[in-house]
Structures are given as structure tokens and as C-alpha cells.
Coordinates of C-alpha atoms in Angstrom, one line a residue:
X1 CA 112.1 -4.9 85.6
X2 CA 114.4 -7.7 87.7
X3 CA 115.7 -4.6 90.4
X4 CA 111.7 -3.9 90.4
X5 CA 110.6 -6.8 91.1
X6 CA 113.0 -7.0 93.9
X7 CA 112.3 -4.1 95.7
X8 CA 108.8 -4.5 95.8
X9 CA 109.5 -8.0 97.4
X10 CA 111.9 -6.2 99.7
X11 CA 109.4 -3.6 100.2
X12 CA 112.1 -0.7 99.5
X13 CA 109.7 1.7 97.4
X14 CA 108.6 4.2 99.9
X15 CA 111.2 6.7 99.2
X16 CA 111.7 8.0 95.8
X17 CA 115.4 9.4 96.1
X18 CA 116.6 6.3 97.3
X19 CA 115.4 4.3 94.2
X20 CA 117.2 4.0 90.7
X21 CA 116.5 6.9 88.4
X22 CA 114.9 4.9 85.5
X23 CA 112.1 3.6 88.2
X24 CA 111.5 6.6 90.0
X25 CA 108.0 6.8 87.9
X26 CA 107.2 4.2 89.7
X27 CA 107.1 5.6 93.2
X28 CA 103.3 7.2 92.8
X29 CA 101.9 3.9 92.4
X30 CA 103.9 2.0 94.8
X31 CA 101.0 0.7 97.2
X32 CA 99.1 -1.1 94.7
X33 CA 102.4 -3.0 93.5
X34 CA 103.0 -6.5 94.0
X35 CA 104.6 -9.3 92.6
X36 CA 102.7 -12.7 91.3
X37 CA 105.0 -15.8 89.9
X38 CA 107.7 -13.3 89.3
X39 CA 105.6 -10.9 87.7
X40 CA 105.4 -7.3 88.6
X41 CA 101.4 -6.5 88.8
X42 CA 99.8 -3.0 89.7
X43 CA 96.2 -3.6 91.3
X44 CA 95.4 -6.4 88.8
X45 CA 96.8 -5.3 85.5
X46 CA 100.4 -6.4 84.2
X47 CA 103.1 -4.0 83.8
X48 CA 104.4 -4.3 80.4
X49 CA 108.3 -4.3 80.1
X50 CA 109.2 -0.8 78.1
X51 CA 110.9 -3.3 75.6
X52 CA 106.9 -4.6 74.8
X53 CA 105.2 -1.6 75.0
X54 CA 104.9 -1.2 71.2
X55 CA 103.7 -4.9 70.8
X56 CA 101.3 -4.2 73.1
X57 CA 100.0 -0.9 71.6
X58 CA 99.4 -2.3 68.6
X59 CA 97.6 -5.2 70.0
X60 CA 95.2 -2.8 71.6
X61 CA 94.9 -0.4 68.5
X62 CA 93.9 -3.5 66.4
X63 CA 90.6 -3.5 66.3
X64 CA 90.6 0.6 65.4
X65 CA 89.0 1.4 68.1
X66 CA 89.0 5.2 69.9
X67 CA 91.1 6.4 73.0
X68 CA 88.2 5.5 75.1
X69 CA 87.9 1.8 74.1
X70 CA 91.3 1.2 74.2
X71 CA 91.7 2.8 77.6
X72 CA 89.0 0.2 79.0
X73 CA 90.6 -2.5 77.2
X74 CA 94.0 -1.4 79.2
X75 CA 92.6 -0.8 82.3
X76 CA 91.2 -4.3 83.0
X77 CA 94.7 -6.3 81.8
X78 CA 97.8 -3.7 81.1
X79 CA 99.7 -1.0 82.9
X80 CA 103.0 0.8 82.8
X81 CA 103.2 4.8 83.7
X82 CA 102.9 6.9 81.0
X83 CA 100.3 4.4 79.1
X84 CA 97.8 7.0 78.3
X85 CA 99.7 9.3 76.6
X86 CA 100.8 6.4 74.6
X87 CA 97.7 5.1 73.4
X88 CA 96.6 8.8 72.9
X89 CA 99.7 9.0 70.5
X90 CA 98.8 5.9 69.1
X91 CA 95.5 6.5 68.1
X92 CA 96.3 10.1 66.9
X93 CA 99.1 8.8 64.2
X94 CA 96.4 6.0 62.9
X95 CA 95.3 7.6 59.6
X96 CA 93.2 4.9 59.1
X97 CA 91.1 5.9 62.2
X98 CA 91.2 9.3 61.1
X99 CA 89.6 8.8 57.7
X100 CA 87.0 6.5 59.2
X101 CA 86.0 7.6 62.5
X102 CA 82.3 7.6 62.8
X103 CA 80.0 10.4 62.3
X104 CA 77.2 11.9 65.0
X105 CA 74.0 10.8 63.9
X106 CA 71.7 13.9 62.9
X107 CA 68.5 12.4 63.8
X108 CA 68.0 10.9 67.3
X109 CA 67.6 7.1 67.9
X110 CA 64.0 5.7 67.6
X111 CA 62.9 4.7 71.0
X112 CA 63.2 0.4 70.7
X113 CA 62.2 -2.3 73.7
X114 CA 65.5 -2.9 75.6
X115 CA 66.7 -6.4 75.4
X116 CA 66.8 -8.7 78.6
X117 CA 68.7 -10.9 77.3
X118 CA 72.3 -11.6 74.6
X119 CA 71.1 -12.2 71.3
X120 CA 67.1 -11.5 71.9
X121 CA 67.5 -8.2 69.8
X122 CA 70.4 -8.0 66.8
X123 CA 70.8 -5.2 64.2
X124 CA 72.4 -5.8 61.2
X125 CA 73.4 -3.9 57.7
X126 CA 75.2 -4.6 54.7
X127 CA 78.5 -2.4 53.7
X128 CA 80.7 -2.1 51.2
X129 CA 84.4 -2.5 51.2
X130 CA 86.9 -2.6 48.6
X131 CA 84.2 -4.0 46.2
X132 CA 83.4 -6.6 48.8
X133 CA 80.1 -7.1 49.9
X134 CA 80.0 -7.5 54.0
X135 CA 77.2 -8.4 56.5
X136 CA 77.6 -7.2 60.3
X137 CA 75.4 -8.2 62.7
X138 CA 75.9 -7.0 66.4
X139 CA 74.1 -7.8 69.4
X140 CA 72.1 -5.1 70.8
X141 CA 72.6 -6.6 74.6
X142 CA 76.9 -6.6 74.5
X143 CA 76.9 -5.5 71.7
X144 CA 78.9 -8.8 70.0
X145 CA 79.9 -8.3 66.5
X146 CA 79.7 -11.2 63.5
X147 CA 80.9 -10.6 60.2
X148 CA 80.3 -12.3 57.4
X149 CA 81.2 -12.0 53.6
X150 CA 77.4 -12.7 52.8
X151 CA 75.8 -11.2 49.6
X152 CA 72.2 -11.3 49.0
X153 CA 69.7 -12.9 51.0
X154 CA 70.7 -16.0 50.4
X155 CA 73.9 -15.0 51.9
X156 CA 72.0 -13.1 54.9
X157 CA 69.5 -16.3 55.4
X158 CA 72.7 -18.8 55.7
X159 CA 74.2 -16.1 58.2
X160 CA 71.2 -15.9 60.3
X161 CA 70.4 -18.7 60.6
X162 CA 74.2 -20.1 62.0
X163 CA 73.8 -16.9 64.4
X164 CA 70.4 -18.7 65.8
X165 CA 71.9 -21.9 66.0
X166 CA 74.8 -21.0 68.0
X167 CA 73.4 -17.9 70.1
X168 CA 69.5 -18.6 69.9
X169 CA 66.3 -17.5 67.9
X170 CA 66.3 -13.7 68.3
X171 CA 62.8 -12.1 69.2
X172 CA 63.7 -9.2 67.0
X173 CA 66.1 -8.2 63.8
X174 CA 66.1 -4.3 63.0
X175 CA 67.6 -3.2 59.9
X176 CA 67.4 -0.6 57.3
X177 CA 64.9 -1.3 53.7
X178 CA 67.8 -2.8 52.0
X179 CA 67.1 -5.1 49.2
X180 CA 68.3 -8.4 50.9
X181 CA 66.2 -7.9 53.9
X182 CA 63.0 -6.7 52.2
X183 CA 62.9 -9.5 50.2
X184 CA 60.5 -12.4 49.9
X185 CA 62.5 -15.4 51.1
X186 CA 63.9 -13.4 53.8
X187 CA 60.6 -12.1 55.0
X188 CA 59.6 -16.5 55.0
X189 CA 62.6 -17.4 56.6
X190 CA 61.9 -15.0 59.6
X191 CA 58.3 -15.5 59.8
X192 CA 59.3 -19.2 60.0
X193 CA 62.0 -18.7 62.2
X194 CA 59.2 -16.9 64.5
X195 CA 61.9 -13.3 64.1
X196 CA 60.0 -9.8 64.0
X197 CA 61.6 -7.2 61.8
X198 CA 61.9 -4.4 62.6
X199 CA 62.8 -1.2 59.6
X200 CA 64.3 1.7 59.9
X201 CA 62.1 4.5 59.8
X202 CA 61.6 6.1 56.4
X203 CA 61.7 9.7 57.4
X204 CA 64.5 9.0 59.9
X205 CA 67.2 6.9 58.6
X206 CA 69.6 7.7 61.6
X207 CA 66.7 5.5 63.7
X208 CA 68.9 2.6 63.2
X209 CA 71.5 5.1 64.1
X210 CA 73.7 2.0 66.1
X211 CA 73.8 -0.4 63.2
X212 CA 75.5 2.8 61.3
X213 CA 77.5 2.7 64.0
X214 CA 78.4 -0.8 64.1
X215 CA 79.1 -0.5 60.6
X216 CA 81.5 2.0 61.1
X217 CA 83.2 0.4 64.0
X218 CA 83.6 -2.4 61.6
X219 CA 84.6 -1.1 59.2
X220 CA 87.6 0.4 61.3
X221 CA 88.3 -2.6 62.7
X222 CA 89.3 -5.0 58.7
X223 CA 90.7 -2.1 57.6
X224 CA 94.5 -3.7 56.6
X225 CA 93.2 -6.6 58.2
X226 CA 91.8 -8.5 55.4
X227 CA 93.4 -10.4 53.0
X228 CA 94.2 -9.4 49.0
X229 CA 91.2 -10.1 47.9
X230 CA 88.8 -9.1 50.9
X231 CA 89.1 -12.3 52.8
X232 CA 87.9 -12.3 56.4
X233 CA 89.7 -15.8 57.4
X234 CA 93.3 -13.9 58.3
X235 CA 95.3 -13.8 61.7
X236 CA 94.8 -10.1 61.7
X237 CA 91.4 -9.6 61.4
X238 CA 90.6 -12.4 64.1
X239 CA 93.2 -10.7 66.4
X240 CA 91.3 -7.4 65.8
X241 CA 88.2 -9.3 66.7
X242 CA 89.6 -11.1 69.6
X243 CA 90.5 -7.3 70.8
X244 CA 87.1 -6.0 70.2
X245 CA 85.0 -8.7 71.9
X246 CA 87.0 -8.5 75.0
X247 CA 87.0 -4.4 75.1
X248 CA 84.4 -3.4 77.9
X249 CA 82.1 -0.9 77.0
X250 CA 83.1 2.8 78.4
X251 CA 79.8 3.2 80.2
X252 CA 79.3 -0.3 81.4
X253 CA 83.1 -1.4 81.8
X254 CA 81.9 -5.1 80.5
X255 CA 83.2 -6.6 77.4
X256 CA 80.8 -8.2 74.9
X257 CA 82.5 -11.8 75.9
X258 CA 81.6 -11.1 79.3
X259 CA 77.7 -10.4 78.7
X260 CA 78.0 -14.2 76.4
X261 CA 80.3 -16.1 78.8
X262 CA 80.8 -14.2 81.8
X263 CA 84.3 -14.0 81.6
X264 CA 87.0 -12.7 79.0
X265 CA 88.1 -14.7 76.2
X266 CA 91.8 -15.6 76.0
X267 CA 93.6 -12.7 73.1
X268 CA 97.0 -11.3 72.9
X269 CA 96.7 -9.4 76.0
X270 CA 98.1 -11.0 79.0
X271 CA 95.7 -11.1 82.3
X272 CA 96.1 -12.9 85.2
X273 CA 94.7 -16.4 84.6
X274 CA 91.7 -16.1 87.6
X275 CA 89.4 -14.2 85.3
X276 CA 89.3 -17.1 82.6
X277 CA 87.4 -19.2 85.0
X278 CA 83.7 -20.1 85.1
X279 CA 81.8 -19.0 87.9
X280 CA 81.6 -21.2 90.9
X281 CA 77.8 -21.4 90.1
X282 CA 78.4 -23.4 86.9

């Protein structure tokens, strides 16, 4: 990494047979090479030292998430040649991912009122993992996950209402007929809360098709990441979270902490540090 750093400050990369062999893969991407504080950057993603590449492939695989994801994620921070085929290779060997990797809905979505806004429009659902109870609740703007080990609707009412103090009072909650949102308190809380909630459609239970989803995804991303007895306060799972929020969505190429802040949160993936700053506006 030192003799590449040097040429590219010496400008010596444009021919490939005069180069050392071990950086000759280097060559095709040579004009969008430079050098910032002694790092090597391509366009505006670090290159990873082949002695970190591991470290950093686990780092992006920590949230479970698919090729695609974890190809955003890399494109916006990381780079080294051959990258893809790693994460590929990554993701194929995960057994976890293999087991769990989300189904194709057999009904199509119910048509629902776009949101305008983060955290005017949430879905959430309960799941079951090792005998623990979990609620997830995502954002249908950026798509933001929380998750909480809540049970009942006491434990979805206290959730709730954290998630309206620190993101706002939603316009609209859509869920499935389970017991905890159905019931009588819940059905207060939100009329008091001024929430609409929407169900799930009875002859189509794939209408809340991205809450299943969502549940999935999450359930990807504690798996191994929780502690011995289901607890969601470990370094793990809050990496795998970090990871998450800050992977931009395939079709949109923004991250969920980019639709909330409007720019990436600090995780375990190195950036260059002018994307953690606020907008000249604010």
C-alpha cells in the first residue's frame, strides 16, 4: 500500500508493465486514484489494505443483508479490486442467510398513500425468536428499523410511544390483526395519540407484504447477534444495526440515516469525514 501510495503521488501508473506485479490490478482504475492524508482513495471510497479485507467483509455482512445491499453499502465508503466477488463469496458461505432469506410474497401489495415525510407512516409486527418475543417497527419513508424486546400491548404502547417522542406522531400505523394491536388499550392509546391504523387485509395477508419483509430482514440481521438469553443491548447486534441504517437502498442509493439526518451516521466502515457534516443550510 506505501509503493501505491507513492506512485500515485508520483503519478507513475499509466503503464501497467512498468508497475510491481502485486499492483498491476490496480492499473484499470488508475484515473480515479488519489491520495488524501496519506490514504489511498478511488473516486471517494477507501481502499482497504488486503490485510483488512476480512474485517471489513464481516463488517458489511453484519447486518445479513443480500449481495445487493452490501454492494451499496460498499460503493459509497469501500473499494479494493476484486471486492465483488468477495462479498459474493461472503454472502454465499453465510448459512445463516441461507436458511432465512426472505420469501416472494404470493399476493401483491395493497395499494397504501405514500408517505411525504420520515416517520408519517410506520409498519410494524411482532416475531418470534428463540422463544423471545420481538417488536419491529420500520419506517415506511427510509425505511429505519427499531427493535424492541416488547411483549403485549403494554409492551407495544411503551414502544410507540418512545418512537413518537423521538421521531414524531405518525399519521398512520399498518399492521397485521395480531392480538396486541387489536386490543382495547392499544386501540385508546392511538385514538388519543390521534394514529390511524391501518390492518392487513383479511383475504390478503401478503398486503402488509413489507412488514413481512422487515421482519425477515430482521430477523437476519440478530441472528448470532443477540446475547444468551435473547438480549438486544450487545455490541454485535448494534454494529449490525449501525450497518443496516447506513446501507442505501438499491433503488434509491440513500441509506435510512440519510432520509432522518441527511447524512451517514458514524459505523465501522471508514468514509472520508466530509459526508458526516450537516448541510450548510442548518
Amino acid at each position: 500500500m506505501n509503493t501505491l501510495l507513492q506512485l500515485i503521488e508520483q503519478g507513475c501508473l499509466s503503464y501497467r508493465h512498468e508497475l510491481p506485479v502485486n499492483l498491476h490490478e490496480y492499473h484499470q482504475f488508475r484515473d480515479a486514484l488519489y491520495t488524501v492524508d496519506g490514504v489511498v482513495i478511488y473516486k471517494d471510497r477507501v481502499i482497504i489494505p488486503p490485510c483488512l479485507h476480512n474485517t471489513v467483509l464481516q463488517t458489511l455482512h453484519s447486518a445479513h443483508q443480500g449481495v445487493t445491499s452490501m454492494m451499496s453499502r460498499a460503493e459509497s465508503s469501500v473499494f479494493w479490486p476484486g471486492i465483488t466477488p468477495a462479498i459474493k463469496d461472503v454472502r454465499a458461505k453465510c448459512n445463516h442467510c441461507n436458511r432465512m432469506s426472505p420469501s416472494q410474497p404470493s399476493a401483491p401489495q395493497m395499494p397504501t398513500t405514500a408517505p411525504l415525510y420520515p416517520f408519517q407512516c410506520i409498519y410494524a409486527d411482532y416475531f418470534q425468536y428463540q422463544g423471545r418475543s420481538y417488536l419491529i417497527i420500520v419506517d415506511r419513508y427510509s425505511n429505519w428499523p427499531i427493535i424492541e424486546a416488547a411483549s403485549g400491548h403494554a409492551g407495544l404502547i411503551n414502544c410507540l410511544r418512545h418512537t413518537f417522542v423521538t421521531f414524531g406522531i405518525l399519521d398512520e400505523l399498518a399492521s397485521d390483526g395480531g392480538p396486541e394491536f387489536t386490543a382495547a388499550s392499544t386501540k385508546a392509546f392511538l385514538q388519543n395519540w390521534g394514529v390511524h391504523h391501518r390492518l392487513s387485509s383479511v383475504a390478503f395477508p401478503h398486503s402488509n407484504c413489507k412488514a413481512e419483509v422487515g421482519v425477515k430482514t430482521v430477523k437476519r440481521l440478530i441472528t448470532s447477534n443477540t446475547g444468551p438469553r435473547g438480549e438486544l443491548n450487545t455490541d454485535a447486534l448494534q454494529r449490525a444495526i449501525l450497518q443496516y441504517r447506513n446501507t442505501p437502498d438499491p433503488e434509491t442509493t440513500i441509506s435510512p440515516a440519510m432520509c432522518i439526518f441527511g447524512r451517514p451516521i458514524k459505523d465501522f466502515i471508514l468514509i472520508l469525514p466530509g459526508p458526516y457534516r450537516p448541510h450548510p443550510t442548518w
